[in-house]
Each structure stands twice: as structure tokens, then as C-alpha cells.
Short mmCIF file of C-alpha atoms in Angstrom, two decimals:
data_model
loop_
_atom_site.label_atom_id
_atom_site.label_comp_id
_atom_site.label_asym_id
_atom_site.label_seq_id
_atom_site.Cartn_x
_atom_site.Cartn_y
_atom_site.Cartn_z
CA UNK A 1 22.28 6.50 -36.76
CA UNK A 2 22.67 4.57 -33.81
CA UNK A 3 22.23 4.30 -30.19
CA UNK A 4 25.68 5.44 -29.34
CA UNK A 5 25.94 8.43 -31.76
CA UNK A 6 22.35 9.78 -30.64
CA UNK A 7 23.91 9.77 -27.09
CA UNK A 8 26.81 11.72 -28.34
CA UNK A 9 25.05 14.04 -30.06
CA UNK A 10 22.52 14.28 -26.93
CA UNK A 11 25.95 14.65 -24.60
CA UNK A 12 27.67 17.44 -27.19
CA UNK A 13 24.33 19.76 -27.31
CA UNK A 14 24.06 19.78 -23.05
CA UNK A 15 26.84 22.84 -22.63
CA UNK A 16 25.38 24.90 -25.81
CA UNK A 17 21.90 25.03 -24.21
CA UNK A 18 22.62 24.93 -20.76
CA UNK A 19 22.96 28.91 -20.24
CA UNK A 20 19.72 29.60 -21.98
CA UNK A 21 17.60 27.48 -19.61
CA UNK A 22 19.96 27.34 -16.31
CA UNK A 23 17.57 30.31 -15.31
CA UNK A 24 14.73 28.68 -15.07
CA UNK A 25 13.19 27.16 -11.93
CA UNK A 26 14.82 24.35 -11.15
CA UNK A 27 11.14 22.05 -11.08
CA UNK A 28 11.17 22.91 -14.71
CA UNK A 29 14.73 22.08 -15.57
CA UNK A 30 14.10 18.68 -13.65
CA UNK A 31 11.25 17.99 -15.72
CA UNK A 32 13.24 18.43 -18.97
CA UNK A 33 16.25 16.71 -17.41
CA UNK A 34 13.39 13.46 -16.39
CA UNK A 35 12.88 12.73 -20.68
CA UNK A 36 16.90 11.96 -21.00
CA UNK A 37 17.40 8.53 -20.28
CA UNK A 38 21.42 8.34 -21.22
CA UNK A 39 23.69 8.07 -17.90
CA UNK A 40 26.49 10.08 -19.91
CA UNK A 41 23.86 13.14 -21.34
CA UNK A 42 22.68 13.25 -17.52
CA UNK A 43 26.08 13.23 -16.01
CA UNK A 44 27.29 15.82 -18.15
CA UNK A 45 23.97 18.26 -17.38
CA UNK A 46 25.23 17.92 -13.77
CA UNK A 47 28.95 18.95 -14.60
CA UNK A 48 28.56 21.58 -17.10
CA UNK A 49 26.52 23.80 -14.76
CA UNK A 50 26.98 24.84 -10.97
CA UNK A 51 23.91 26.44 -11.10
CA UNK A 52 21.95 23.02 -12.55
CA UNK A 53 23.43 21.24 -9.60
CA UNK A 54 22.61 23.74 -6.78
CA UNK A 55 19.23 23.58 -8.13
CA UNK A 56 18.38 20.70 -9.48
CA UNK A 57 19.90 17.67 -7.92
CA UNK A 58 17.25 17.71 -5.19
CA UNK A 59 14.77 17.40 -7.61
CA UNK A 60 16.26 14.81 -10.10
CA UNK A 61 17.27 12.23 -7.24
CA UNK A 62 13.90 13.20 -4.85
CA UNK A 63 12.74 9.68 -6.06
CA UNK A 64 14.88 6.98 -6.88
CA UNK A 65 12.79 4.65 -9.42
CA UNK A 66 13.38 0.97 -9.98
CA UNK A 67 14.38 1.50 -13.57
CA UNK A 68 17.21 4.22 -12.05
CA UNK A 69 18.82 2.48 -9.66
CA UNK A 70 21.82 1.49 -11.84
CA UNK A 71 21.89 5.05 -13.25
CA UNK A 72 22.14 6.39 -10.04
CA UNK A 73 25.30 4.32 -9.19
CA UNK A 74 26.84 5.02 -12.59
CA UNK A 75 25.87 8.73 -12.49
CA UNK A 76 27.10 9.25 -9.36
CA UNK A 77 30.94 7.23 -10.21
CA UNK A 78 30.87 9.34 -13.25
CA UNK A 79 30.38 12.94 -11.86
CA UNK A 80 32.75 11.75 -8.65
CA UNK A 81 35.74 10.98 -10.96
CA UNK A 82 35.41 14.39 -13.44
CA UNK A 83 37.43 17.14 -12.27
CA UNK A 84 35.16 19.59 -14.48
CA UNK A 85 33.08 19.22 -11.40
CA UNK A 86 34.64 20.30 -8.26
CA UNK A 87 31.31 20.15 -6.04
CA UNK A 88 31.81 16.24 -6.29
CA UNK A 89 35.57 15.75 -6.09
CA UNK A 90 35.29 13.83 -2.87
CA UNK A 91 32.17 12.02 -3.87
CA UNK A 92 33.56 8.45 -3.04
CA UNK A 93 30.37 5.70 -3.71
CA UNK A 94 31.77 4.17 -0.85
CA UNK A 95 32.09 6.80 1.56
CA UNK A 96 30.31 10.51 1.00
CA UNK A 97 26.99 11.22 0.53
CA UNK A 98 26.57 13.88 -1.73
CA UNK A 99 24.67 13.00 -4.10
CA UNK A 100 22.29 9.93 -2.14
CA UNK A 101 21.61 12.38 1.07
CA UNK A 102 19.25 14.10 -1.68
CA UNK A 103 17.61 10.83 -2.42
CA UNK A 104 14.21 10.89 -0.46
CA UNK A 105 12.58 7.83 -2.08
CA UNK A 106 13.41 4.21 -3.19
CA UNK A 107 10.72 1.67 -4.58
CA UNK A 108 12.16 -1.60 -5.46
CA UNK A 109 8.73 -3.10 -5.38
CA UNK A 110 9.46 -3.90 -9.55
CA UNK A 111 13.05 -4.90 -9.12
CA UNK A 112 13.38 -8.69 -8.60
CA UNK A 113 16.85 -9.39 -9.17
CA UNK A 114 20.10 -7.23 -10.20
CA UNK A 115 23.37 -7.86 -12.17
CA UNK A 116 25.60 -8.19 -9.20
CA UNK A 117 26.28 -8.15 -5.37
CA UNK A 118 22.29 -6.67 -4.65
CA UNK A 119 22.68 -6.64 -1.23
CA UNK A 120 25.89 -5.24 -0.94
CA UNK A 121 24.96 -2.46 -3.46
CA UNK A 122 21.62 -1.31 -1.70
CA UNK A 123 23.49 -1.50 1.87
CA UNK A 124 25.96 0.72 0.78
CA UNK A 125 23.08 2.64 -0.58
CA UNK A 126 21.35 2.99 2.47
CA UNK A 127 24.03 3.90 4.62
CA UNK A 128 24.05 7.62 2.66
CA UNK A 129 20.70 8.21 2.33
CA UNK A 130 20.38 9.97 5.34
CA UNK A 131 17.30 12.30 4.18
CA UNK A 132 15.29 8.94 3.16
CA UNK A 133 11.54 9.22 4.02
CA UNK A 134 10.15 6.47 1.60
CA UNK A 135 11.52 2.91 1.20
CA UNK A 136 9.64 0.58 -0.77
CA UNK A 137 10.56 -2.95 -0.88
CA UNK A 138 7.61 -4.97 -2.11
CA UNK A 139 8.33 -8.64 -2.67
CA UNK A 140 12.11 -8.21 -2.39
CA UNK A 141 12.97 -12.06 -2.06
CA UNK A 142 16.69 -11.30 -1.87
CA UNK A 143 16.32 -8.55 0.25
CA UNK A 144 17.87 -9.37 4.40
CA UNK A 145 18.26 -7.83 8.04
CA UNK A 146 21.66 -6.87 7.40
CA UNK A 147 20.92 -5.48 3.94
CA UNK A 148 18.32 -2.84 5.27
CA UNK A 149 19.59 -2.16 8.68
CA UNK A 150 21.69 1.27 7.92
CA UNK A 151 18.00 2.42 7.83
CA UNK A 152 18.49 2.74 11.59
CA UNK A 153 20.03 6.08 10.31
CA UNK A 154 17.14 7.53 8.32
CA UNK A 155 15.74 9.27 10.62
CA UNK A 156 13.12 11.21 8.62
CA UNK A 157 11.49 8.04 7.56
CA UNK A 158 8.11 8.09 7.41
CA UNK A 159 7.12 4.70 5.22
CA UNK A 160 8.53 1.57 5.14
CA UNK A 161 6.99 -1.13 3.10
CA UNK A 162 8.93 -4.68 3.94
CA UNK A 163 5.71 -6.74 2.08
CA UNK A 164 6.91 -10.00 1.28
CA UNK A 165 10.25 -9.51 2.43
CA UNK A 166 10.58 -13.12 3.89
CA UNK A 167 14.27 -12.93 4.96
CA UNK A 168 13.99 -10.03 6.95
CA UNK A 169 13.97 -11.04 10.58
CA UNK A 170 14.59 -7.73 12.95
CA UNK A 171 13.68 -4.08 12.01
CA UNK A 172 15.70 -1.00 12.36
CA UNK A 173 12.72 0.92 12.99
CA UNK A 174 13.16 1.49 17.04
CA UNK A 175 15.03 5.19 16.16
CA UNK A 176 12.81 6.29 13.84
CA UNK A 177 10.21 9.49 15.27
CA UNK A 178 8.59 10.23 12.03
CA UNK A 179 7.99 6.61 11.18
CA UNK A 180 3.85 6.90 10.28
CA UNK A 181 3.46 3.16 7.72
CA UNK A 182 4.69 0.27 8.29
CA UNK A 183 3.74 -2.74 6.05
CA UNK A 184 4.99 -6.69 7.03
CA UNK A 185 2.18 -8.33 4.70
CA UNK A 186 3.74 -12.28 4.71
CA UNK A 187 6.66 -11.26 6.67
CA UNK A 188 7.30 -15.10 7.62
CA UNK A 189 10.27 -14.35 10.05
CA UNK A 190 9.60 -11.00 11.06
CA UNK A 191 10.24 -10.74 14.91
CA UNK A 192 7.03 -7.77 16.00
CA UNK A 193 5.97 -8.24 19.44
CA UNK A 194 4.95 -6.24 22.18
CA UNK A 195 8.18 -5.27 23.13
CA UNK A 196 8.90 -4.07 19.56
CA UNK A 197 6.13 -1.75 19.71
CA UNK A 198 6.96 -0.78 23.24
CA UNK A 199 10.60 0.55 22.23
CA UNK A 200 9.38 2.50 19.39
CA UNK A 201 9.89 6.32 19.22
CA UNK A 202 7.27 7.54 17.01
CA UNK A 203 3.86 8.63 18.12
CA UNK A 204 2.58 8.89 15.03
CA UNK A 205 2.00 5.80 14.01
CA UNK A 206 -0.95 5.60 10.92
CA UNK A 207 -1.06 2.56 8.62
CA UNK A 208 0.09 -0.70 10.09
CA UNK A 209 -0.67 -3.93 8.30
CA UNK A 210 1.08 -7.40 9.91
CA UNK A 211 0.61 -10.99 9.39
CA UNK A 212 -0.94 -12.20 12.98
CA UNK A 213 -0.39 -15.52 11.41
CA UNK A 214 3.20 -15.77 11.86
CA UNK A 215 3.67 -14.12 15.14
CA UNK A 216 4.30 -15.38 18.33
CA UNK A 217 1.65 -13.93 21.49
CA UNK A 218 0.13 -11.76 18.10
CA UNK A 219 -3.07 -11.21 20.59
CA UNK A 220 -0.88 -9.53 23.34
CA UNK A 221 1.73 -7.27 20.24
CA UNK A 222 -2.24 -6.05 18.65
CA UNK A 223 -3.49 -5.02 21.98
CA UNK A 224 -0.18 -3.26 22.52
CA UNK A 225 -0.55 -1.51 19.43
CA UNK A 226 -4.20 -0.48 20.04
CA UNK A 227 -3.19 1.10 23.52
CA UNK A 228 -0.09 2.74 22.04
CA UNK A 229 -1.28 4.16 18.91
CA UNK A 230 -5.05 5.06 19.27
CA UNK A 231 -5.34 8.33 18.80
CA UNK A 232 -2.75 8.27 15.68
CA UNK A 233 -4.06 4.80 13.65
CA UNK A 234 -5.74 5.54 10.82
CA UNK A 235 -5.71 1.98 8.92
CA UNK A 236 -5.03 -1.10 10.81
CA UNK A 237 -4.85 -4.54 8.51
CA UNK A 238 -4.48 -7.28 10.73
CA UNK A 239 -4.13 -10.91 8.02
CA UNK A 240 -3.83 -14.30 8.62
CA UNK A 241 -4.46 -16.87 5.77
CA UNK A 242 -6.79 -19.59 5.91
CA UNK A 243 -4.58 -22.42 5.93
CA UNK A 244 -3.36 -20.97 9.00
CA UNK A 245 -6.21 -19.92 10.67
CA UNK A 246 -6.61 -22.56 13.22
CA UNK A 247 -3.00 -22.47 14.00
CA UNK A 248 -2.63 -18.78 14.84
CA UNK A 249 -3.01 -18.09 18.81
CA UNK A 250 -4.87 -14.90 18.03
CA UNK A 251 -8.02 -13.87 19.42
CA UNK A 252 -10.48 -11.66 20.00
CA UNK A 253 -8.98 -10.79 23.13
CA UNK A 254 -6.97 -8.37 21.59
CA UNK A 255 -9.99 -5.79 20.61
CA UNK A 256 -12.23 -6.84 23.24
CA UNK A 257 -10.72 -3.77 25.91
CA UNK A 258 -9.54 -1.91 22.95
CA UNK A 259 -9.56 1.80 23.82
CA UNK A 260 -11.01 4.30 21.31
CA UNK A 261 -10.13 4.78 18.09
CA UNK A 262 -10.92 8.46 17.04
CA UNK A 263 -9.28 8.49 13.68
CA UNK A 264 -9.45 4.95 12.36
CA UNK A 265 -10.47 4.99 8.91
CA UNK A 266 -9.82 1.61 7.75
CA UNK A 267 -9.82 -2.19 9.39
CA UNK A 268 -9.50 -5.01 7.79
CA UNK A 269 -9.14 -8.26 9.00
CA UNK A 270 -8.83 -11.19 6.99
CA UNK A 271 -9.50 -14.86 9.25
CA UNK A 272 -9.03 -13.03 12.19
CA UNK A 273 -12.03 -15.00 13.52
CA UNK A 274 -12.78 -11.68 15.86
CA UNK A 275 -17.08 -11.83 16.88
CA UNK A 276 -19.09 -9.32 15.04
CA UNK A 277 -20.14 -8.30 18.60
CA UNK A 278 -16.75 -7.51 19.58
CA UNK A 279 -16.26 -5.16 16.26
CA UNK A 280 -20.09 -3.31 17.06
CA UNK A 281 -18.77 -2.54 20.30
CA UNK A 282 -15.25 -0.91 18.72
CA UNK A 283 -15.65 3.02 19.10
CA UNK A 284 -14.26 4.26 15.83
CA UNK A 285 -16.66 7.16 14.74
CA UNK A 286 -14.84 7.81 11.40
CA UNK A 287 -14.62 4.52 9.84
CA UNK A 288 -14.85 4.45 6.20
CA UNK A 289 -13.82 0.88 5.22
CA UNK A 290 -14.45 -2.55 7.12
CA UNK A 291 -13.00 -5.50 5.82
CA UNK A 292 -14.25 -9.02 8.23
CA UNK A 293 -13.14 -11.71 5.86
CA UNK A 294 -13.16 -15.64 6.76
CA UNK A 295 -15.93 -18.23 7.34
CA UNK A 296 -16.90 -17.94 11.38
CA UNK A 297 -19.91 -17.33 12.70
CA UNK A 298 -22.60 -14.70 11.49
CA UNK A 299 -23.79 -12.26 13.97
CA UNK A 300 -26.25 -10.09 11.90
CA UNK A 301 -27.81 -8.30 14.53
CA UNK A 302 -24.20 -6.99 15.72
CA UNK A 303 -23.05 -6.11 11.73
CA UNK A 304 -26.04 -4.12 11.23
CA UNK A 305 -25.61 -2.17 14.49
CA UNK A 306 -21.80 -1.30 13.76
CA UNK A 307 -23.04 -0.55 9.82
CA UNK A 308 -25.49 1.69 11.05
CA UNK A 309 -23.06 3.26 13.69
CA UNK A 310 -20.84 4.48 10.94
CA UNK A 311 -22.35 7.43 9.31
CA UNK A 312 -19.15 7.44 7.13
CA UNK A 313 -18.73 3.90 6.06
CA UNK A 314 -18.58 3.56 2.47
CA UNK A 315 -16.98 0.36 1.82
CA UNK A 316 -17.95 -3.05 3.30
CA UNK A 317 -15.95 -6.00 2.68
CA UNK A 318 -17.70 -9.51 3.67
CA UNK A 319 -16.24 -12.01 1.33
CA UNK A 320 -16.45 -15.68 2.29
CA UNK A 321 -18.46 -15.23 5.30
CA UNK A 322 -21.41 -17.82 6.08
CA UNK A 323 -24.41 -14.87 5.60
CA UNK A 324 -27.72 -15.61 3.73
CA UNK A 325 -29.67 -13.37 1.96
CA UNK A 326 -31.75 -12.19 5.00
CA UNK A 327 -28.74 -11.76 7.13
CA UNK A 328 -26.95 -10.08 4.13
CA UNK A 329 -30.41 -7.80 3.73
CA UNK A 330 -30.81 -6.90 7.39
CA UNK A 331 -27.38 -6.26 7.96
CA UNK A 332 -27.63 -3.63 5.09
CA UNK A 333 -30.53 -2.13 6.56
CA UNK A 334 -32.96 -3.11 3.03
CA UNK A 335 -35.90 -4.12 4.96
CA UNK A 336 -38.96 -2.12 5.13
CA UNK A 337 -39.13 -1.88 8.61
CA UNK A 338 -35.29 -0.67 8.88
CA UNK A 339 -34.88 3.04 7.83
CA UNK A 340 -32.92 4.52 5.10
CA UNK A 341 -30.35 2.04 3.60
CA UNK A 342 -26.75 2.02 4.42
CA UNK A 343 -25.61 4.33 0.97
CA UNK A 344 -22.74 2.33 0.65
CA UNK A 345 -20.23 2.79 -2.66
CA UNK A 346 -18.38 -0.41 -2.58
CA UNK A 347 -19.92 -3.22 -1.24
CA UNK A 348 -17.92 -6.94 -1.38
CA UNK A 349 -19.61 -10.49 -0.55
CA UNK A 350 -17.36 -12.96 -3.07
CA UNK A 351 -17.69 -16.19 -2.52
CA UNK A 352 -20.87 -15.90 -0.32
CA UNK A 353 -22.50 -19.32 -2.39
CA UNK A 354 -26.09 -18.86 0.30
CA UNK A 355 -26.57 -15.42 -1.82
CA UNK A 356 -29.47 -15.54 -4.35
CA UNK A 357 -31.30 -13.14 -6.57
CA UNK A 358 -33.43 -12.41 -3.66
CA UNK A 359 -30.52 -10.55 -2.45
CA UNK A 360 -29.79 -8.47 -5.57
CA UNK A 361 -33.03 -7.46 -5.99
CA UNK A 362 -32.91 -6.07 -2.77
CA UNK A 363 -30.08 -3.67 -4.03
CA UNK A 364 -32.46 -1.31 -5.31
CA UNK A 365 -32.75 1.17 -2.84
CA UNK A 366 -28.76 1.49 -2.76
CA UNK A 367 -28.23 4.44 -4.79
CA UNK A 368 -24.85 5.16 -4.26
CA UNK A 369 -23.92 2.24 -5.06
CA UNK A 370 -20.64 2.58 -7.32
CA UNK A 371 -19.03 -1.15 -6.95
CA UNK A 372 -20.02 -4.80 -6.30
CA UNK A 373 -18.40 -7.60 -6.67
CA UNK A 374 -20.30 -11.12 -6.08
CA UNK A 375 -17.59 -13.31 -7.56
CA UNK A 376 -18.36 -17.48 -6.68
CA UNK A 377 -21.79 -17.07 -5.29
CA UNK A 378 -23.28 -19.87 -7.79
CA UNK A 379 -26.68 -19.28 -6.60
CA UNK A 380 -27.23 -15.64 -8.52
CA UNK A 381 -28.86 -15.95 -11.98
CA UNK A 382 -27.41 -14.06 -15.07
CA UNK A 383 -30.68 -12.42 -15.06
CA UNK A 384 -30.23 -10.97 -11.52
CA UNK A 385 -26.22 -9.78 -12.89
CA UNK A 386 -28.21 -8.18 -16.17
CA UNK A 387 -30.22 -6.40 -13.78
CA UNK A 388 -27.66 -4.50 -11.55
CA UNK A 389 -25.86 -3.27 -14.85
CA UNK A 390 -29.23 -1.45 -15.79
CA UNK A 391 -30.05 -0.47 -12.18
CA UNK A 392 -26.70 1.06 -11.65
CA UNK A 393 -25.53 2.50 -14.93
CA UNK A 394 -21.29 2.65 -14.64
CA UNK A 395 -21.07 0.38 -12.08
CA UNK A 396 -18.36 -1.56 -11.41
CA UNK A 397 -19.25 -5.10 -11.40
CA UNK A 398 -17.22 -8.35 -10.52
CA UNK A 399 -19.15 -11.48 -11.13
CA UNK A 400 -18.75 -14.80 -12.58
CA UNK A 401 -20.71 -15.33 -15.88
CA UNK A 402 -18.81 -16.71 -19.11
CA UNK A 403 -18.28 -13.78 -22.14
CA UNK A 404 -20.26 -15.17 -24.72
CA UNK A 405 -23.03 -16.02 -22.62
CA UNK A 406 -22.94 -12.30 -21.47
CA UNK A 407 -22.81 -11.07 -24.94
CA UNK A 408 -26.11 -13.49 -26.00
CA UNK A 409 -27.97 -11.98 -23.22
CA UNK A 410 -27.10 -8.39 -23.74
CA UNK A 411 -28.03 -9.01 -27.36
CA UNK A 412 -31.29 -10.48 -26.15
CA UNK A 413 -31.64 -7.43 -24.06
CA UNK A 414 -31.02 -4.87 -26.94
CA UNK A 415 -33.77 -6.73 -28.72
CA UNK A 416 -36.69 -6.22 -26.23
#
């Protein structure tokens, strides 16, 4: 039996069982609806059943997946143009939104290139999905201005993920008063600046992450978005890249008269080049995750004050910077002399080649400890890695050491 006849058959059984389970909620008639993959079994569920539409077309089109976004197109042409179906008579792809103003999600973050006319299609797409309150566009080379900007319309949306978008240029985002995420990770021609932030609507502003590196005045647009959104930011990633670094006109400027940040959870900022003074003196009571990547100047002192200012820190990300093992030690708090031990769970210094085993050992006292990763610090023996697998039983550990030299020294371990 083929492909085509199991359809058939699939497509012929729909109207025999759909008055035996058209009565039951409609989150379970979606979910047995979600295992049929064939546009002409699913198109036919829709038309053979008012009830099955009233009910369930919220729920079957609540996310639009990569893998469906032909299916929807098809779907919705096929149940527009059957006159078994007079809810969708006047469903025109082109003009009414019947079936996308149920659409609430669309992730294209997996979909890198389509059959035909891409832009077109997801413009036209947009324009209808009025109820839209994710869009997901990961890494969407082909992806413009012009293609997104009926988004202007979605007014109920709350996250918008451009990341690696590198055509888009201007954002429709100005309108938009439940807009809460917005991610521009290498954005290259993304226009965000201080008046941007100035016209936006929304006060509720949570999770903004934008590449400093490519904007113009990026000090002035970060200390605009500090004052504006302080009481609402609750993870602020700020990148630049190291091959930019010196070129970007950011500074530290831009935190320096930062107001306070009651509900900031998470900061990272990658080459940012912003003093470890600066960040100690950054009121942010709730932080649980500090990312300071990038190779400027060590301020231990200042890093162990802000550590131990964060009762809730768990995570501390300090890959590539210039620390040794005292400064790495005192700014976890692992001398005798320094109290109890920050009781980190994920703790991050790749690439940190001044790091020996003097550091690991230090570790000990760390009981919490549920991740480290030590990747390119040449300087830590295998003996040292051997030793954090037995001190911290199910930890995860990132470090360079070849397999079968791992494998010899486990067996050497098994053997004692």
C-alpha cells in the first residue's frame, strides 16, 4: 500500500468517527488531530464537523511550526474553496483572516529557505495574523524590513526574536504595548537608538539582547534603555565581538548613572569592556546570572564585592578574562579568611590559560556546585579534571583532555 492510498483511507475514515469523538474537549481532539500529518485528512477533519472547527481550530493553529508552514497555506486554500464548509466560504489567502487570526505563534528559526516567493508568502502571512504574540525568526537570511513590517499590526505581541536577521533594517515594534522580548543578536543593519526606545509603547519591557557592536551612539540607546525600562528588565545581553571590540564607541558610561534595577535577573555582557567597579556598584538585588566576558582589566576586589552582594547569584560567567588563580580564588570567596563560599551552581572561566590546579583544588568547599566548564586553560593537569569528577559526583564538566587519555586514567583510577 502506498503513500497515497494510506491518505485516502486516513481521509475516508474522518466523517465515520467524527461524531463519536466531536464531544470531547476540544484540547483532546487537537491532540489526536496533531499525529495526522496529511494536508487532505486534516482539511477534511475541519469540513466534516462545525463543531471540530468551533472548537478546535484555536488549538490546532495556536502554534504554527516550521515543518507546517506549507500545510497551513495548503490547508487553508483547501477548506476556503469547499463549499461543504460554509464557515470558510470567504476565506480568500489573500484577503480574510479566518483561519491565521487564530495563529498565535510562528518559529522559523529551522526554516532556511522555501520553494517559492518566501517573502511574499510570510508578508501576506503576517498581515492576518492579527492575534500573533510569538514570532520567531532565528537566522532568517532571506528574511527583510518590508517582509516583517505588517507586524506593526500584531498588537498582542509579546516576543520577537529577529537573531541573525541581517537584512532587517527598521522595526515595526513602536505600536506594540505588550511587546516584553526583543532579540537583535548580529543584527548588522538594525537601526536601535535612543529615539527607538524613546517612541516605544510598552512598559513592560523584560529580555532585551542587542549587538552594541553595530550601533551607532550604542552608549547613549543602553543608558536610554536602563532609564526607561528599570523596573520591568529582567535579562539584559548587551554583545559585541572581539574583532570589533576596539571599534565599538561603547562605554562604560552607559551603566555608570544607571538607576536601579529591582528585577534584573540576568546580564551578560560579552567585550563590553565595562570596569568591574562599575558592575559592584550596579544595584540589582535579584541577580541570578552574570556573564563579564572579554580580556580587560581584572578588578578582583570589585568582583568579589558584587559576588558577595548577590545572595541569589548562581551562575558566573568569566570566560577569557585575564584572572589568576588568586584573583579567581578571592573573587569566589575560597580563602580562609573570607567566609562561607559563594554556593554557586554553574560557574564558567574557559579559556582562562593563568588557571592551574591550585585553583581546582580550591573548589572543594563549593558544594553546590552542579557545572564547570574550564575549556583552553592549558595549565590544569588531567589529574586536577579526575579530581572534580570524584569531588562532585554528576557534575557537568567541560574541559579539554583527549578520550583515550581520559579512558587510561579512569582505568588507572578503577585500579587503585
Amino acid at each position: 500500500m502506498d503513500v497515497q492510498d494510506v491518505v485516502s483511507q486516513q481521509t475516508a475514515m474522518v466523517p465515520a468517527v467524527a461524531p463519536r469523538i466531536s464531544s470531547l474537549p476540544p484540547e483532546i481532539v487537537a491532540y489526536i488531530l496533531s499525529f495526522v500529518t496529511s494536508t487532505a485528512v486534516l482539511a477534511t477533519a475541519v469540513k466534516v464537523c462545525r463543531e471540530w472547527y468551533a472548537n478546535c481550530v484555536e488549538a490546532l493553529w495556536s502554534t504554527l511550526a516550521p515543518t507546517a508552514f506549507s500545510q497551513l497555506v495548503s490547508i487553508a486554500h483547501n477548506v476556503a474553496t469547499s463549499s461543504k464548509n460554509r464557515l470558510l466560504l470567504n476565506f480568500d489567502f489573500g484577503g480574510s483572516a479566518t483561519v491565521l487570526r487564530f495563529v498565535k505563534k510562528i518559529d522559523l528559526t529551522k526554516v532556511k529557505y522555501f520553494d517559492s516567493e518566501p517573502t511574499a508568502a510570510l508578508n501576506r502571512i503576517l498581515f492576518h495574523t492579527t492575534n500573533l504574540q510569538v514570532a520567531q525568526f532565528d537566522n532568517c537570511l532571506w528574511i527583510k524590513s518590508e517582509t516583517i513590517a505588517p507586524l506593526v499590526n500584531c498588537l498582542r505581541l509579546a516576543h520577537l526574536s529577529l537573531s541573525g536577521c541581517a537584512q532587517v533594517t527598521s522595526l515595526p515594534i513602536t505600536q506594540m504595548p505588550n511587546l516584553d522580548t526583543l532579540l537583535l543578536a548580529h543584527c548588522e543593519r538594525v537601526v536601535f537608538n535612543e529615539r527607538v526606545v524613546a517612541e516605544l509603547c510598552t512598559d513592560r519591557l523584560k529580555h532585551v539582547h542587542i549587538p552594541i557592536y553595530y550601533l551607532k551612539s550604542s552608549t547613549a540607546t543602553v543608558a536610554a534603555l536602563l532609564r526607561r525600562f528599570a523596573s520591568s528588565l529582567e535579562n539584559l545581553v548587551l554583545d559585541s565581538l572581539l574583532v570589533h571590540a576596539q571599534q565599538s564607541d561603547f562605554s562604560a558610561a552607559a551603566f555608570e548613572n544607571a538607576p536601579p534595577l529591582p528585577n534584573l535577573l540576568e546580564l551578560h555582557l560579552s567585550f563590553c569592556a565595562v570596569p568591574d567597579s562599575t558592575l559592584a556598584a550596579l544595584y540589582a538585588p535579584r541577580l541570578t546570572t552574570l556573564t563579564v566576558a572579554g580580556s580587560h582589566e581584572v578588578d578582583a576586589i570589585s568582583l568579589s564585592t558584587l559576588v558577595k552582594s548577590k545572595p541569589h547569584l548562581r551562575t558566573l560567567n568569566l570566560p577569557l578574562r585575564p584572572l589568576s588563580d588568586s584573583d579567581a580564588i578571592q573573587i569566589l570567596g575560597l580563602t580562609p579568611d573570607s567566609g562561607p563560599a559563594v554556593q554557586l551552581e554553574t560557574l564558567n572561566l574557559d579559556y582562562v590559560p593563568a588557571l592551574t590546579d591550585e585553583f581546582v583544588y580550591a573548589l572543594d568547599s563549593m558544594s553546590n556546585l552542579k557545572c564547570l566548564s574550564l575549556k583552553g586553560n592549558i595549565n590544569i593537569s588531567d589529574d586536577a579534571a579526575i579530581w572534580v569528577s570524584d569531588r562532585f559526583p554528576g557534575i557537568q564538566f567541560f574541559y579539554d583532555i583527549d578520550a583515550m587519555e581520559l579512558a587510561a586514567l579512569l582505568e588507572e583510577s578503577d585500579d587503585d
